[in-house]
Coordinates of C-alpha atoms in Angstrom, one line a residue:
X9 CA -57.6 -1.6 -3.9
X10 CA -56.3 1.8 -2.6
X11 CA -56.4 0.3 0.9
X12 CA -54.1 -3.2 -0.2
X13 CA -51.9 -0.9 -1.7
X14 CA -51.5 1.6 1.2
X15 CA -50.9 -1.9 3.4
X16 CA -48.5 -3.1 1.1
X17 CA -46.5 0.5 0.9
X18 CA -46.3 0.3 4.8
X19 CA -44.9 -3.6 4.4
X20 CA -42.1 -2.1 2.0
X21 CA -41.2 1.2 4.4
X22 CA -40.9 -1.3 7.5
X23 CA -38.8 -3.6 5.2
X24 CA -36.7 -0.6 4.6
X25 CA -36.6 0.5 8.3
X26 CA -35.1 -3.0 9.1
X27 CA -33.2 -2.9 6.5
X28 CA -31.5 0.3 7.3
X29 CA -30.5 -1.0 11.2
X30 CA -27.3 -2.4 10.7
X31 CA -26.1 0.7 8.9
X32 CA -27.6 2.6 12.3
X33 CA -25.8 0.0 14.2
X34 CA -22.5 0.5 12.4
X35 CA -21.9 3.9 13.9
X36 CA -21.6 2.6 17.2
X37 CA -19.5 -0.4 16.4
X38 CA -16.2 -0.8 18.9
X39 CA -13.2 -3.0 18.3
X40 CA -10.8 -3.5 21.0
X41 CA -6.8 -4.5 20.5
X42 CA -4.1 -4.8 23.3
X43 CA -3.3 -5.9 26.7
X44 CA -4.9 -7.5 29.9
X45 CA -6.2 -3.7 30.8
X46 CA -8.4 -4.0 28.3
X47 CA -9.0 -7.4 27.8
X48 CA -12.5 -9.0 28.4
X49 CA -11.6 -12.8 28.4
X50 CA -10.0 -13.7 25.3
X51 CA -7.7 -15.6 27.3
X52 CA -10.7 -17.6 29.2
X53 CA -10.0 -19.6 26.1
X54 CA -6.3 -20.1 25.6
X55 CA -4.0 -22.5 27.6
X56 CA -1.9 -19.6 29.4
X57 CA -1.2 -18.7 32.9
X58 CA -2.6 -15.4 32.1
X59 CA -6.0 -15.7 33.1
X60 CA -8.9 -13.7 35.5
X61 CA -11.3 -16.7 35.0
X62 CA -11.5 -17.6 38.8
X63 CA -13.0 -15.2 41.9
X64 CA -12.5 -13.0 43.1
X65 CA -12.1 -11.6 39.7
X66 CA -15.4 -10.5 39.0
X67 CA -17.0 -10.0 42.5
X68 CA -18.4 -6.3 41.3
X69 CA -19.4 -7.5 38.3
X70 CA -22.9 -7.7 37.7
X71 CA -22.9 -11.3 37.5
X72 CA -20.8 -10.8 40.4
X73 CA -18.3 -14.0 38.5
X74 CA -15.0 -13.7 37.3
X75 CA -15.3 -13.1 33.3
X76 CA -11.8 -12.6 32.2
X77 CA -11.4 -9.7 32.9
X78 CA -8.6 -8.0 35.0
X79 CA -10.4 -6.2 37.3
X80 CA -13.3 -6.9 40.2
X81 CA -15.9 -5.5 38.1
X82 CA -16.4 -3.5 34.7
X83 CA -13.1 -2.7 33.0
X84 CA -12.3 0.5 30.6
X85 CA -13.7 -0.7 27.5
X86 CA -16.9 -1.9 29.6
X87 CA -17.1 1.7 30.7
X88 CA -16.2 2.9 27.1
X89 CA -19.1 1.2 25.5
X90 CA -21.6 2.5 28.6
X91 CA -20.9 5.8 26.9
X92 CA -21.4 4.7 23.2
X93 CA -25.1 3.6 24.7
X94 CA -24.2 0.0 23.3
X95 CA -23.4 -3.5 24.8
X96 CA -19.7 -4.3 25.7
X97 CA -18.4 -6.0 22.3
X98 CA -17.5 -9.6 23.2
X99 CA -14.5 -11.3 22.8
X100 CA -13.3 -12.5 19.7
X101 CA -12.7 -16.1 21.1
X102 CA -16.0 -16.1 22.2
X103 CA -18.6 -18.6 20.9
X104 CA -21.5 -16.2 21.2
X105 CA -19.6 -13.7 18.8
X106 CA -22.3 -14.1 15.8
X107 CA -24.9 -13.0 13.8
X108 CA -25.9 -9.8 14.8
X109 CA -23.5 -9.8 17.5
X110 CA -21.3 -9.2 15.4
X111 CA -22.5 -5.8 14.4
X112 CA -21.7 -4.4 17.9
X113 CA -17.8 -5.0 17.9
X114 CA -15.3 -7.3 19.0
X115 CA -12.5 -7.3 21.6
X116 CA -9.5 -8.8 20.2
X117 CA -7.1 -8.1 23.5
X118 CA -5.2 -10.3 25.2
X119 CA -3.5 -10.3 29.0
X120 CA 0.2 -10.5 28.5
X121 CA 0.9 -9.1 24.9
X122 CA 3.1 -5.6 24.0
X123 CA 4.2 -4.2 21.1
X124 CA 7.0 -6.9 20.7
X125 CA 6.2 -10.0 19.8
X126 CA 8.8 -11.3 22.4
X127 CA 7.0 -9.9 25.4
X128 CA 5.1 -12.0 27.4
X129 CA 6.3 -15.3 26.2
X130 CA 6.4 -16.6 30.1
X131 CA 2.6 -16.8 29.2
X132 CA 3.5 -18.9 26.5
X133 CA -0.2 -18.9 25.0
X134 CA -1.6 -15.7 24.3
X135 CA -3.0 -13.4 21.3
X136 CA -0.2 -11.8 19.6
X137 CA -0.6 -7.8 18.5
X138 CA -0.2 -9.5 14.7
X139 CA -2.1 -12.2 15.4
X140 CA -5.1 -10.2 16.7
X141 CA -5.0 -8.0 13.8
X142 CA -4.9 -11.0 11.5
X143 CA -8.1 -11.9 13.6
X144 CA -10.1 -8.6 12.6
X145 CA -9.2 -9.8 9.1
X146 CA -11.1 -12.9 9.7
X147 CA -14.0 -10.6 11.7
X148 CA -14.6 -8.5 8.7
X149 CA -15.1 -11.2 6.3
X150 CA -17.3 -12.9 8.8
X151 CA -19.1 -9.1 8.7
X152 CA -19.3 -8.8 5.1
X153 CA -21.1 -12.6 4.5
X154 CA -23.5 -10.8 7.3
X155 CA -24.2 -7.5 6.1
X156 CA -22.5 -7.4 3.1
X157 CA -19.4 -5.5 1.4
X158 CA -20.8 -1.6 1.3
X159 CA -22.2 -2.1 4.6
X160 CA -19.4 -4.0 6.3
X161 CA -16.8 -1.4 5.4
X162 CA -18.9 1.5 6.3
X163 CA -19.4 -0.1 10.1
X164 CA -15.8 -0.4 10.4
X165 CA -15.2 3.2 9.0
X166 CA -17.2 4.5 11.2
X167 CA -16.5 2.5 14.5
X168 CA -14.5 3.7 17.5
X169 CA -11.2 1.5 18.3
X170 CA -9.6 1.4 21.5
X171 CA -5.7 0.2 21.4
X172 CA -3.1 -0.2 24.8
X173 CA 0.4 -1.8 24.1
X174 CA 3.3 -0.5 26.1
X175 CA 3.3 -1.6 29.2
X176 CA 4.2 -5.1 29.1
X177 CA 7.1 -4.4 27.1
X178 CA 9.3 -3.1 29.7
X179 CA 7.7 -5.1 32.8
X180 CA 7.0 -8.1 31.3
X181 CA 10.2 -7.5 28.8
X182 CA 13.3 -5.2 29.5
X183 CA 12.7 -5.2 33.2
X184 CA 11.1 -8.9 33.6
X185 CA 14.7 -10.2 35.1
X186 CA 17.9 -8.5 35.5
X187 CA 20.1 -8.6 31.9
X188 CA 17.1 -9.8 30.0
X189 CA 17.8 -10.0 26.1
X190 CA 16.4 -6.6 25.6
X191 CA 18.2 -4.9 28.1
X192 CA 21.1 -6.4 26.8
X193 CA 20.4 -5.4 23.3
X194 CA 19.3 -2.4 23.7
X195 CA 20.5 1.3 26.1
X196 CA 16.8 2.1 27.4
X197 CA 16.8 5.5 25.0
X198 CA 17.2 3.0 22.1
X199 CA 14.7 0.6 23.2
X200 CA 12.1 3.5 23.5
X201 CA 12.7 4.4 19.9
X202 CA 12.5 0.7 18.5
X203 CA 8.9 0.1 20.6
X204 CA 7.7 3.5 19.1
X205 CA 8.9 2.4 15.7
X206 CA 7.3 -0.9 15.9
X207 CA 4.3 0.6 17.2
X208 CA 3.6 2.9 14.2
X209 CA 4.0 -0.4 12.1
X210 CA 0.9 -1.9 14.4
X211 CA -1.2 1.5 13.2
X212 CA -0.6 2.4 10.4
X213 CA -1.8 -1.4 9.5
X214 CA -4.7 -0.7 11.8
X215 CA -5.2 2.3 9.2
X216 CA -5.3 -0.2 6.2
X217 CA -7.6 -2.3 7.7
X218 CA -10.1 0.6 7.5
X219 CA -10.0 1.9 11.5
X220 CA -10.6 5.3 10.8
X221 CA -11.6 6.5 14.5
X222 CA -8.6 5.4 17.2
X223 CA -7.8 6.2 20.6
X224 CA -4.0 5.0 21.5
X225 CA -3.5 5.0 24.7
X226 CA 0.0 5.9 26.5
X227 CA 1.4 3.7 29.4
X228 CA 1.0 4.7 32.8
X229 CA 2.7 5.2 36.2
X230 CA 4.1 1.4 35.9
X231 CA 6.7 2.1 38.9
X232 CA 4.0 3.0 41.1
X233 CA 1.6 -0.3 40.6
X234 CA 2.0 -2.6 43.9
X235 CA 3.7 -5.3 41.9
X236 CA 6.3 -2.5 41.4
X237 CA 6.9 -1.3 44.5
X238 CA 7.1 -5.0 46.1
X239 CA 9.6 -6.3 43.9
X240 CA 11.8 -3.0 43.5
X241 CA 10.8 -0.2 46.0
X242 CA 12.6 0.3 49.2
X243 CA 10.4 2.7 51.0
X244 CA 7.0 3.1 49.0
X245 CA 7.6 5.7 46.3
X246 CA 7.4 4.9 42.5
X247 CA 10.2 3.0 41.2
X248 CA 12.3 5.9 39.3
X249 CA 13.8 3.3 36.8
X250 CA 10.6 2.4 35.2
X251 CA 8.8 5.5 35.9
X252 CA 11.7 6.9 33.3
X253 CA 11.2 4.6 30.7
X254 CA 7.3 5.7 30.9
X255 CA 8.6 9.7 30.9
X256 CA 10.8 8.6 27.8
X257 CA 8.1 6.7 25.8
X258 CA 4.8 8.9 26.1
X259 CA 6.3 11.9 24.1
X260 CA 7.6 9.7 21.7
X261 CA 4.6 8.1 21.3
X262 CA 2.4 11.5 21.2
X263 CA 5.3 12.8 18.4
X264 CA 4.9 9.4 16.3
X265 CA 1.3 9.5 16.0
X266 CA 0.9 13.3 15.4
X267 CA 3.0 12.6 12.5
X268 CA 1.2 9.6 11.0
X269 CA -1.9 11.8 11.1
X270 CA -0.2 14.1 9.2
X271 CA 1.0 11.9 6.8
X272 CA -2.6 10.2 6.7
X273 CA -4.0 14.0 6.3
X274 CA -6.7 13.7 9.2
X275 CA -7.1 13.3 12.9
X276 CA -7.4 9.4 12.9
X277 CA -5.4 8.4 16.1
X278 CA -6.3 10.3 19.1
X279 CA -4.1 10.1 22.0
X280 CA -4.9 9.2 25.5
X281 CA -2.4 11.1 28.4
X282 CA -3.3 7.5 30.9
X283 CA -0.3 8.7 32.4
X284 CA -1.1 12.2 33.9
X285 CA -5.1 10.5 34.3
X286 CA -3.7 7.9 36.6
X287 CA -1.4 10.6 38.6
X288 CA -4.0 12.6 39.0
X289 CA -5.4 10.4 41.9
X290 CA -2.5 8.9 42.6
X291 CA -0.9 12.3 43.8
X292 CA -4.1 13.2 45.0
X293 CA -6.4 10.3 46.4
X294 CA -8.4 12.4 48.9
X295 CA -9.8 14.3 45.9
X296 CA -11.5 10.7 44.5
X297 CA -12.5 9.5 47.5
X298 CA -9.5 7.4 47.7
X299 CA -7.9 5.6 51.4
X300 CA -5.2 3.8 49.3
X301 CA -3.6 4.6 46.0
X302 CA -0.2 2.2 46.7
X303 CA -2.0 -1.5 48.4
X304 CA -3.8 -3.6 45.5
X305 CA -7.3 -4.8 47.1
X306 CA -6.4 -8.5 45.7
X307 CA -3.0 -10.0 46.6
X308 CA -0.8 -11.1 49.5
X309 CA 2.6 -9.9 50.3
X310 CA 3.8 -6.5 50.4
X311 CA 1.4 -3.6 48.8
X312 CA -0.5 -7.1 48.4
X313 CA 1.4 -7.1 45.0
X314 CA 2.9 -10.4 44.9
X315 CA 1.9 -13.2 42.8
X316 CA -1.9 -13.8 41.7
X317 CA -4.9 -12.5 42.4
X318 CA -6.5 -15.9 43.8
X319 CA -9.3 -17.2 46.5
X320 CA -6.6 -17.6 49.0
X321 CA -5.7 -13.7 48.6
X322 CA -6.2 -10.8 50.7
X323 CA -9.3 -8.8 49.7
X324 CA -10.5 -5.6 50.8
X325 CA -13.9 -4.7 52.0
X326 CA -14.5 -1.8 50.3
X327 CA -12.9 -1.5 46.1
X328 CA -13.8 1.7 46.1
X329 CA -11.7 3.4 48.2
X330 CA -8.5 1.2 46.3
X331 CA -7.0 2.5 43.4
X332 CA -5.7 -1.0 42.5
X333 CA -7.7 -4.1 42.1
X334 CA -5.1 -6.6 41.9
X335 CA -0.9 -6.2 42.0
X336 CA -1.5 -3.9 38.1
X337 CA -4.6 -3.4 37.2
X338 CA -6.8 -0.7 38.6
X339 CA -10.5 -1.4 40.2
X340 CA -14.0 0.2 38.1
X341 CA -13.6 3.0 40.2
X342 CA -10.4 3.5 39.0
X343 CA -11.6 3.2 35.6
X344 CA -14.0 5.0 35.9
X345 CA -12.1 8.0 36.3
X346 CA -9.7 7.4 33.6
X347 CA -12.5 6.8 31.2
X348 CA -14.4 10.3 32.3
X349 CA -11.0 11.9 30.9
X350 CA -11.5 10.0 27.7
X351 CA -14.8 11.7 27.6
X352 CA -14.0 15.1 28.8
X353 CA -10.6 15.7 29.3
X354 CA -9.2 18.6 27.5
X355 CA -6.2 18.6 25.5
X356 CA -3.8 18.0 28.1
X357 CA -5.5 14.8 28.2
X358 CA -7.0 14.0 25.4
X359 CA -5.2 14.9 22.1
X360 CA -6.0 16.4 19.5
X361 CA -10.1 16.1 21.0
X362 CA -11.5 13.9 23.3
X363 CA -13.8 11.3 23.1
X364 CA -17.4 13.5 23.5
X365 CA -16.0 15.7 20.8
X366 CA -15.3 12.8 18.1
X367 CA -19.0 11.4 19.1
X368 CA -20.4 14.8 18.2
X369 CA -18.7 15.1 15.2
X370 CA -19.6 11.7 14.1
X371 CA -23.3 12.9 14.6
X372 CA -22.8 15.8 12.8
X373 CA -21.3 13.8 9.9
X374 CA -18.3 15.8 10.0

């Protein structure tokens, strides 16, 4: 009799064990939200023209095929979730987001969007900032019929989220044509302050929806990517036009969300300096092992940074000795980089900690 019981006391602690795995699982949950920098191939499944569904997309990737994403191999949130020890989070539009999928994340991003709602509508089809928020609505009560109320809202508490929105908004916005609507509308200084205003809308809703652990990512050197340059530089430097509007928005940005975390009354949002991280080898490529910081790998025309990224483009041997993978987007090495000063850039960087230090504290349960 001792002996059944002792066997049936084991059954119950393994019950309990299993039991107690999604709640381990929770802590290393990621949701993604944002542009085609971080997205994974939401747009795989959307009628738009932006897409990275076709080579040579992909041809670092270790299915060496084009999976939507922007890049020729892993992207930042790829390398993001190589940190957190877990499997990328899949896209939301993805069939195979289910079960206990689920419990690893989701990546709600989609090529094209900003801030604005307006931006990016050449695309026509893509996932609107409100739209994928409405969407992580829809995850979380897929969540809760899977692990139930208490549990579901204590993964999302306790999840990292990675937002970028920015940069579309003036390339693919203000600056998309000469006179667009927005430029029209609005002085540059002004349209600064709108975006940042409209941006602390987008987080503080992120805030309700129970993120509780977010990186917001500034915009980078957009006058320096090759699309840039080929459309608008004369002689190969960064295009000082745009390269203001990114010197103008950052602070602002950086200002805004040190405030909400004030108002909140905790370090929620944590920003990410992407600009000085993508200068820092940009001004200085020999350091990284870089040949050519201006000249996307992908592309034809000048700095290979007109139109797509296609089968018929010019590819380089050797992405890792390229800053840029196609005419904006950087290659993994690239990303790599960025994505070691998530991890252990100091504050110049990474503000108010980086990404190692909110890890540490999460296993401290501070």
């Amino acid at each position: 009799m001792d002996a059944a019981l002792g066997r049936l006391l084991v059954s119950v602690l393994c019950l309990l064990a299993a039991a107690a795995e999604p709640a381990a699982a929770a802590a290393r949950a990621f949701f993604v939200f944002g542009d085609s920098l971080v997205d994974n191939g939401n747009n795989n499944y959307l009628l738009t023209t932006a897409r990275a569904d076709a080579p040579p997309y992909g041809i670092d990737f270790p299915t060496h095929r084009a999976t939507g994403r922007f890049s020729n191999g892993l992207n930042i949130p790829d390398i993001i979730s190589e940190h957190l020890g877990a499997e990328p989070a899949l896209p939301y539009l993805s069939p195979e987001l289910r079960g206990v999928k689920l419990l690893v994340g989701a990546n709600f991003a989609s090529a094209g969007v900003g801030i604005l709602n307006d931006t990016g509508i050449q695309f026509v089809n893509i996932i609107r900032i409100g739209d994928q928020l409405q969407y992580f609505q829809e995850y979380q009560r897929k969540l809760r019929a899977l692990i139930g109320e208490e549990q579901a809202a204590q993964l999302v508490s306790q999840a990292l989220v990675l937002i970028t929105l920015g940069g579309n908004d003036f390339v693919n916005n203000y600056y998309l044509v000469p006179m667009s609507v927005r430029s029209r509308q609005y002085a540059l200084p002004d349209y600064v302050r709108f975006l940042v205003s409209e941006y602390r809308n987008i987080l503080s809703r992120l805030y309700e929806l129970g993120a509780r652990k977010v990186i917001v990512t500034g915009t980078g050197p957009i006058g320096c990517v090759p699309a840039e340059l080929a459309m608008r530089s004369p002689n190969g430097e960064c295009v000082a036009e745009l390269m203001r509007a990114v010197t103008l928005f950052n602070p602002q940005l950086v200002d805004m969300v040190r405030g909400l975390n004030r108002a909140i009354g905790a370090d929620v949002f944590v920003t990410a300096n992407t600009m000085r991280m993508n200068f820092d080898y940009i001004n200085n490529p020999q350091r990284f092992g870089f040949t050519n910081v201006q000249v996307a790998c992908c592309g034809q025309g000048p700095y290979n940074g007109i139109g797509l990224c296609t089968p018929a483009s010019n590819v380089c041997a050797n992405r890792d000795v390229f800053a840029f993978w196609d005419a904006f987007h950087p290659t993994e090495r690239a990303s790599r980089i960025i994505v070691d000063q998530f991890m252990h850039g100091n504050t110049d960087y990474m503000h108010p900690m980086n990404l190692s230090t909110i890890l540490a504290m999460d296993r401290e349960g501070l």
